[in-house]
Each structure stands twice: as C-alpha cells, then as structure tokens.
Short mmCIF file of C-alpha atoms in Angstrom, two decimals:
data_model
loop_
_atom_site.label_atom_id
_atom_site.label_comp_id
_atom_site.label_asym_id
_atom_site.label_seq_id
_atom_site.Cartn_x
_atom_site.Cartn_y
_atom_site.Cartn_z
CA MET V 1 99.58 90.26 172.30
CA ILE V 2 101.26 89.76 175.68
CA ARG V 3 101.39 93.51 176.11
CA ARG V 4 97.65 93.90 175.63
CA LEU V 5 96.95 91.08 178.06
CA MET V 6 99.17 92.37 180.83
CA GLN V 7 97.85 95.91 180.49
CA THR V 8 94.34 94.50 180.86
CA MET V 9 95.47 92.54 183.91
CA VAL V 10 96.83 95.64 185.58
CA VAL V 11 93.70 97.71 185.01
CA PHE V 12 91.54 94.86 186.20
CA LEU V 13 93.61 94.46 189.36
CA LEU V 14 93.59 98.14 190.15
CA THR V 15 89.80 98.29 189.92
CA GLY V 16 89.54 95.72 192.67
CA ALA V 17 88.86 92.53 190.72
CA LEU V 18 89.90 89.37 192.55
CA ALA V 19 89.91 86.91 189.67
CA VAL V 20 93.33 87.86 188.32
CA SER V 21 95.23 86.58 191.32
CA ALA V 22 93.61 83.20 190.86
CA VAL V 23 94.53 83.20 187.18
CA LEU V 24 98.16 84.01 187.77
CA THR V 25 98.69 81.41 190.48
CA TYR V 26 98.32 78.77 187.80
CA VAL V 27 100.53 75.82 188.65
CA MET V 28 102.17 77.65 191.55
CA VAL V 29 101.51 75.90 194.87
CA PRO V 30 102.22 76.72 198.53
CA ASP V 31 104.61 73.81 198.97
CA GLU V 32 106.99 74.78 196.17
CA VAL V 33 110.12 72.64 196.41
CA PRO V 34 113.20 74.56 197.66
CA GLU V 35 116.05 74.93 195.19
CA GLU V 36 118.40 72.86 197.29
CA GLU V 37 116.06 69.89 197.56
CA THR V 38 117.55 66.66 196.21
CA VAL V 39 115.73 65.20 193.23
CA GLN V 40 113.95 62.01 194.21
CA ALA V 41 112.37 59.38 191.94
CA GLU V 42 109.09 57.63 192.59
CA GLU V 43 108.94 54.19 191.01
CA THR V 44 105.92 52.01 190.39
CA GLY V 45 105.11 49.01 188.25
CA ASN V 46 102.11 47.19 186.82
CA THR V 47 101.07 44.54 184.38
CA GLY V 48 98.18 44.15 181.97
CA ASN V 49 96.98 43.24 178.51
CA VAL V 50 95.89 45.04 175.17
CA ARG V 51 97.77 47.30 172.73
CA ALA V 52 99.99 50.38 172.93
CA VAL V 53 101.90 52.57 170.53
CA THR V 54 104.14 50.91 167.99
CA VAL V 55 107.21 51.84 170.01
CA LEU V 56 105.92 49.75 172.93
CA GLU V 57 104.62 46.77 170.96
CA GLY V 58 106.54 43.57 171.58
CA LYS V 59 108.32 44.95 174.65
CA GLN V 60 108.17 43.02 177.91
CA ASP V 61 109.62 45.79 180.10
CA VAL V 62 108.94 49.47 179.52
CA TYR V 63 110.80 52.23 181.37
CA VAL V 64 109.15 55.64 181.81
CA THR V 65 110.51 59.03 182.91
CA VAL V 66 108.21 61.88 184.00
CA LEU V 67 109.48 65.47 183.80
CA GLY V 68 107.50 68.57 184.71
CA ASP V 69 105.64 70.72 187.21
CA SER V 70 102.90 70.16 189.79
CA ILE V 71 100.45 68.89 187.17
CA ALA V 72 102.84 66.11 186.20
CA LYS V 73 103.55 65.46 189.86
CA GLY V 74 99.87 65.02 190.70
CA TYR V 75 99.68 67.92 193.16
CA SER V 76 96.89 67.75 195.73
CA GLY V 77 95.76 70.82 197.66
CA ASP V 78 94.26 68.56 200.34
CA GLU V 79 96.80 66.65 202.40
CA ASP V 80 94.18 63.97 203.02
CA VAL V 81 93.62 63.37 199.31
CA ILE V 82 96.10 61.59 197.08
CA ILE V 83 95.96 62.54 193.40
CA GLU V 84 97.28 59.88 191.03
CA PRO V 85 99.20 61.63 188.22
CA TYR V 86 98.23 61.18 184.58
CA SER V 87 101.45 59.29 183.77
CA ASP V 88 100.59 56.47 186.19
CA ILE V 89 97.04 56.24 184.85
CA ALA V 90 98.06 56.31 181.18
CA MET V 91 100.76 53.68 181.59
CA ARG V 92 98.44 51.39 183.53
CA GLN V 93 95.79 51.68 180.81
CA MET V 94 98.30 50.98 178.04
CA ALA V 95 99.87 48.09 179.93
CA GLU V 96 96.46 46.52 180.46
CA GLU V 97 95.94 46.69 176.70
CA ALA V 98 99.38 45.59 175.51
CA GLY V 99 100.42 43.16 178.25
CA PHE V 100 103.80 44.60 179.22
CA GLN V 101 105.42 45.41 182.54
CA TYR V 102 106.59 48.94 183.24
CA GLU V 103 108.48 51.10 185.71
CA ILE V 104 108.02 54.83 186.25
CA ALA V 105 110.61 57.30 187.58
CA SER V 106 109.05 60.72 188.29
CA TYR V 107 111.16 63.86 188.64
CA ALA V 108 108.25 66.32 188.53
CA LYS V 109 108.50 69.27 190.96
CA ASN V 110 106.01 71.86 192.15
CA GLY V 111 106.61 75.29 190.62
CA LEU V 112 109.03 74.05 187.95
CA ALA V 113 109.57 76.27 184.89
CA THR V 114 111.63 75.56 181.77
CA ALA V 115 114.71 77.33 183.16
CA GLY V 116 114.56 75.16 186.26
CA MET V 117 114.12 72.08 184.11
CA ASN V 118 117.37 72.88 182.30
CA LYS V 119 119.42 73.99 185.29
CA LYS V 120 118.21 71.66 188.06
CA ILE V 121 116.59 68.61 186.54
CA LEU V 122 118.34 67.84 183.25
CA THR V 123 121.77 68.40 184.81
CA ASP V 124 121.19 65.74 187.46
CA GLU V 125 123.05 62.50 186.66
CA THR V 126 120.24 60.32 187.92
CA VAL V 127 117.67 62.12 185.78
CA CYS V 128 119.91 62.00 182.70
CA GLY V 129 120.41 58.28 183.21
CA SER V 130 116.68 57.80 183.52
CA VAL V 131 115.97 59.74 180.32
CA ALA V 132 118.68 57.80 178.47
CA ARG V 133 117.13 54.41 179.24
CA SER V 134 113.48 55.46 178.79
CA ASP V 135 111.03 54.04 176.28
CA VAL V 136 108.51 56.76 177.19
CA ILE V 137 109.18 60.34 178.38
CA PHE V 138 106.31 62.50 179.65
CA ILE V 139 106.83 66.29 179.77
CA THR V 140 104.50 68.92 181.28
CA VAL V 141 106.06 72.36 181.81
CA GLY V 142 105.60 76.00 180.78
CA SER V 143 102.87 77.56 182.91
CA ASN V 144 105.27 78.69 185.62
CA ASP V 145 107.35 80.59 183.07
CA LEU V 146 104.55 83.15 182.83
CA LEU V 147 104.22 83.35 186.61
CA ASN V 148 107.94 83.88 187.15
CA GLU V 149 107.98 86.69 184.58
CA CYS V 150 105.06 88.31 186.37
CA LYS V 151 106.86 88.25 189.72
CA SER V 152 110.01 89.65 188.13
CA VAL V 153 108.11 92.60 186.62
CA VAL V 154 106.48 93.43 189.97
CA GLN V 155 109.88 93.36 191.72
CA GLU V 156 111.27 95.73 189.09
CA ILE V 157 108.34 98.14 189.29
CA LEU V 158 108.35 98.29 193.09
CA ASP V 159 112.16 98.35 193.21
CA THR V 160 112.19 95.68 195.89
CA ASP V 161 114.40 92.71 196.71
CA THR V 162 111.42 90.86 198.13
CA LYS V 163 111.28 87.27 196.87
CA PHE V 164 107.60 86.71 196.32
CA LYS V 165 106.50 83.14 196.99
CA SER V 166 103.75 83.32 194.37
CA ALA V 167 102.36 85.57 191.66
CA ASP V 168 99.30 86.04 193.86
CA GLU V 169 101.42 87.61 196.62
CA ALA V 170 103.28 89.81 194.11
CA LEU V 171 100.06 91.17 192.61
CA ARG V 172 98.54 91.83 196.02
CA VAL V 173 101.54 93.97 197.01
CA LEU V 174 101.43 95.70 193.63
CA LYS V 175 97.74 96.54 194.00
CA GLU V 176 98.26 98.00 197.49
CA SER V 177 101.16 100.14 196.25
CA ALA V 178 99.20 101.41 193.25
CA GLU V 179 96.27 102.46 195.48
CA SER V 180 98.53 104.86 197.34
CA ASN V 181 100.43 105.90 194.20
CA PRO V 182 98.15 105.94 191.10
CA LEU V 183 101.03 107.12 188.88
CA LEU V 184 102.59 103.69 189.44
CA VAL V 185 100.18 102.40 186.80
CA LEU V 186 102.20 104.19 184.10
CA SER V 187 105.37 102.42 185.24
CA ILE V 188 103.55 99.10 185.23
CA ILE V 189 102.36 99.53 181.65
CA GLU V 190 105.81 100.70 180.51
CA ALA V 191 107.50 97.67 182.07
CA LEU V 192 105.00 95.26 180.57
CA GLU V 193 105.49 96.81 177.13
CA ASN V 194 108.86 95.05 176.96
CA TRP V 195 107.55 91.62 177.87
CA ASP V 196 107.82 88.78 175.33
CA TYR V 197 108.20 85.02 174.92
CA GLN V 198 111.82 84.91 173.82
CA SER V 199 113.18 83.42 177.03
CA PHE V 200 110.46 80.77 177.12
CA GLU V 201 111.16 79.73 173.55
CA ALA V 202 114.93 79.66 174.14
CA ASN V 203 114.51 77.54 177.26
CA TRP V 204 112.10 75.22 175.46
CA ILE V 205 114.61 74.65 172.67
CA GLU V 206 117.42 74.03 175.18
CA MET V 207 115.25 71.54 177.09
CA MET V 208 114.31 69.60 173.97
CA GLU V 209 117.92 69.63 172.73
CA ARG V 210 119.09 68.14 176.04
CA ILE V 211 116.44 65.44 175.92
CA ARG V 212 117.14 64.63 172.26
CA ASN V 213 120.84 64.22 173.01
CA LEU V 214 120.08 61.87 175.92
CA LYS V 215 117.17 59.75 174.71
CA LYS V 216 117.14 56.46 172.84
CA GLU V 217 116.39 56.75 169.12
CA ASP V 218 112.99 55.05 169.40
CA ALA V 219 111.85 56.69 172.66
CA TRP V 220 108.29 58.05 172.64
CA ILE V 221 108.27 61.67 173.90
CA VAL V 222 104.84 62.89 175.04
CA VAL V 223 104.41 66.63 175.67
CA THR V 224 101.18 68.07 177.07
CA ASN V 225 100.33 71.63 176.07
CA ILE V 226 98.73 74.21 178.39
CA TYR V 227 95.01 74.22 179.14
CA ASN V 228 93.04 77.38 179.92
CA PRO V 229 92.48 77.72 183.69
CA VAL V 230 90.12 80.69 183.31
CA ALA V 231 87.74 79.15 180.80
CA ASP V 232 85.01 78.75 183.42
CA MET V 233 85.82 81.79 185.56
CA LYS V 234 83.52 84.82 185.60
CA ILE V 235 85.93 87.48 184.43
CA PRO V 236 85.60 90.27 181.83
CA GLU V 237 85.52 89.06 178.24
CA THR V 238 88.59 91.11 177.27
CA MET V 239 90.52 89.52 180.16
CA ALA V 240 89.44 86.03 179.16
CA ARG V 241 90.46 86.63 175.53
CA GLY V 242 93.82 87.99 176.62
CA VAL V 243 94.61 84.99 178.81
CA GLU V 244 93.53 82.66 176.03
CA ASN V 245 95.79 84.43 173.53
CA VAL V 246 98.80 84.07 175.84
CA ILE V 247 98.19 80.35 176.29
CA LEU V 248 97.63 79.87 172.57
CA THR V 249 100.91 81.59 171.79
CA MET V 250 102.82 79.41 174.26
CA ASN V 251 101.13 76.34 172.80
CA GLU V 252 102.14 77.46 169.32
CA ILE V 253 105.76 77.50 170.46
CA ILE V 254 105.39 73.99 171.89
CA GLU V 255 103.79 72.74 168.68
CA LYS V 256 106.32 74.57 166.51
CA TYR V 257 109.15 72.28 167.63
CA ALA V 258 107.21 69.02 167.85
CA GLU V 259 108.37 67.64 164.51
CA GLU V 260 111.97 68.79 164.91
CA TYR V 261 112.31 67.01 168.25
CA ASP V 262 110.09 64.06 167.31
CA CYS V 263 107.62 64.50 170.14
CA GLN V 264 103.89 63.90 170.39
CA VAL V 265 101.99 67.01 171.58
CA VAL V 266 98.83 66.11 173.47
CA ASP V 267 96.19 68.84 173.23
CA LEU V 268 94.82 69.77 176.65
CA PHE V 269 93.74 73.25 175.57
CA HIS V 270 90.68 71.86 173.80
CA SER V 271 89.99 69.23 176.46
CA ASP V 272 87.68 69.38 179.50
CA VAL V 273 90.48 69.46 182.07
CA HIS V 274 89.57 73.02 183.09
CA GLU V 275 86.15 71.73 184.21
CA HIS V 276 87.70 69.22 186.61
CA VAL V 277 90.01 71.07 188.97
CA GLN V 278 90.61 71.24 192.72
CA LYS V 279 89.39 73.94 195.09
CA ASP V 280 92.14 76.27 193.92
CA GLY V 281 90.35 76.30 190.56
CA LEU V 282 93.60 75.51 188.77
CA HIS V 283 95.16 72.12 189.44
CA PRO V 284 93.46 69.01 188.01
CA ASP V 285 91.50 66.86 190.42
CA GLN V 286 91.51 63.09 189.96
CA THR V 287 89.00 63.31 187.11
CA GLY V 288 91.15 65.99 185.49
CA GLN V 289 94.21 63.75 185.68
CA GLN V 290 92.15 60.94 184.16
CA ILE V 291 91.17 63.23 181.26
CA ILE V 292 94.85 63.97 180.60
CA ALA V 293 95.66 60.24 180.68
CA ASP V 294 92.80 59.49 178.28
CA ALA V 295 94.03 62.21 175.92
CA ILE V 296 97.49 60.62 175.94
CA CYS V 297 96.07 57.16 175.28
CA GLY V 298 93.97 58.65 172.51
CA GLU V 299 97.14 60.11 170.98
CA GLN V 300 98.89 56.76 171.24
CA LYS V 301 96.04 55.01 169.43
CA THR V 302 96.11 57.66 166.69
CA GLU V 303 99.88 57.25 166.34
CA ASN V 304 99.48 53.48 166.23
CA GLN V 305 96.87 53.73 163.46
CA LYS V 306 99.17 56.01 161.43
CA ASN V 307 101.97 53.47 161.65
CA GLU V 308 99.63 50.64 160.67
CA ASN V 309 98.49 52.59 157.58
#
C-alpha cells in the first residue's frame, strides 16, 4: 500500500505537479523546535457548570496533560493570530457543564513524531510527573512520522548529509536532481519499495507503554487519529486514494491498540477538520480546533452514556 502511494508521489512530482509538496508538509512547520530546547509547560485554569465523563464526575480539581505535535500545540502560521488549541476548548466546555476547576500542562511541540515523543518528551521528569498526576491526557502525534521517513529516503537516494528542514525542501531537491538524471527515478522506486510502518507501530507501542506505566488507574486518555489534509485538494484521483490509504493504515494502528491501552480514539478522519485549515492548507484554523474539541466532547458524552447504561 505504502509502496504504491510513494511510487505515485514520485511520478507526480517528476511531472511537475506542485500539490505533493503541500501534502507532505503536513504538520511540519517553519518554526520547528530545536532538539536542545527545554520542555516548557503552559498552564491555564477555568471554572464552569454541566457534566463530563464519568472519570471527571464529582471531582473539584482536574489536572490535564497535553502531549503531541503542532496540532495539539495550536500552531498558527500568522504571528498576529493566536490559535487556541483543542485541549483548552474541550476542557472549558466540559468544565462549564460539570462545574469543576482544571489546570492544563501542555508539552506539545512543533514537528514532533512518535520517536521524539519517546526520547525527548516522555523521558523528561517534569512531563512524567505531569502524566502521573493527570486525570485527562490528550495525545495527538503520528503525522510527522511519515514526513521524517520521506526525508530519510531522499537523503539516501541523493547520498547526501544535508539535513532537510522539511519534506517540502527534500522533495524540491529530489525533483531538481531527477530532472538532470532521469535514471534516478529507478533508485527512488527501489528505495520506496522497502518502506513500511513497522517503526511507527513500534514507537506507538513504546509510547503507550510508557504512558500506561506512568498514569493513574482511572486517567482518561484521549487520542486523536489523523485527518486527511488532501481531501479538498485538486490532485489526481490515484494520488488522493494513495494518501487516504496511508492515513487509514496509520489510523488502523492507532485504533488497534486502543483497548489494550485503555484509550479513547477520537475520529478526526471522518470529521470536517480538513475544511477548516490555515493558509498552509494543513494546520487547523480556530474553527478546525473547535471541531476537534467538539469531537472530543462528543466522545466524552458517548462514553458517559455507556457507563450510565
């Protein structure tokens, strides 16, 4: 599946199409946080009145940890526009219904992939302490795994030590090289033949194991799956189907471990988030973040109804 998609990507790129670069910059932003940057928490609080999930009912103080990439962080491509992340919106809505106070600690970082989550975030003592005391844990990660694999393949094909800042840059260099050396296409296809999801799945399991070992027994873990950023883009049908298949496969992996790690998977793939994005065509705008929050609150109401029945 991934092989067919990537072969289609390469052919599409080499024929001059511009849409692919936009597709593969999904969740990668210009201001990616350097590896050495210290993890910082953003804390907020609010009060309100109505109902929340069973795990939050009767609580006066609710502690929340946010883990993930630029979507979870509330990335804004316009420095003059502040995007409120879905976690803040969802908690405010639930607090207004259930009448509890809450505090949020966000450790979301631009460009974060599952490997980075395990090596940089979930090894930090402050983050681990936050997860351990949390009543709610929000997780949004996975899209950058595909981008990082793409950059790695391009580096291998071009035999370069260049550290590409984004998948967009990597593909641009690849296209230019292939124009002067058409036989490079064969090397591209051969390299992509060996691509799979094993590392993503292994990292996902490691991440969930770490969180399970840290969290409280009754903590509510909320995982958002991956929405399709190309759903509204004018690209060839075969390309669109390929991208969709990749995302569906990654989402299947996320869903596969939901029961084992007792987490609630919120379906963004079938939501309208892709219709409410910023100028980059990828990151949610404020309406998009609201849609994610509403989906989470919808999940919490469904969970609450299950427990009541």
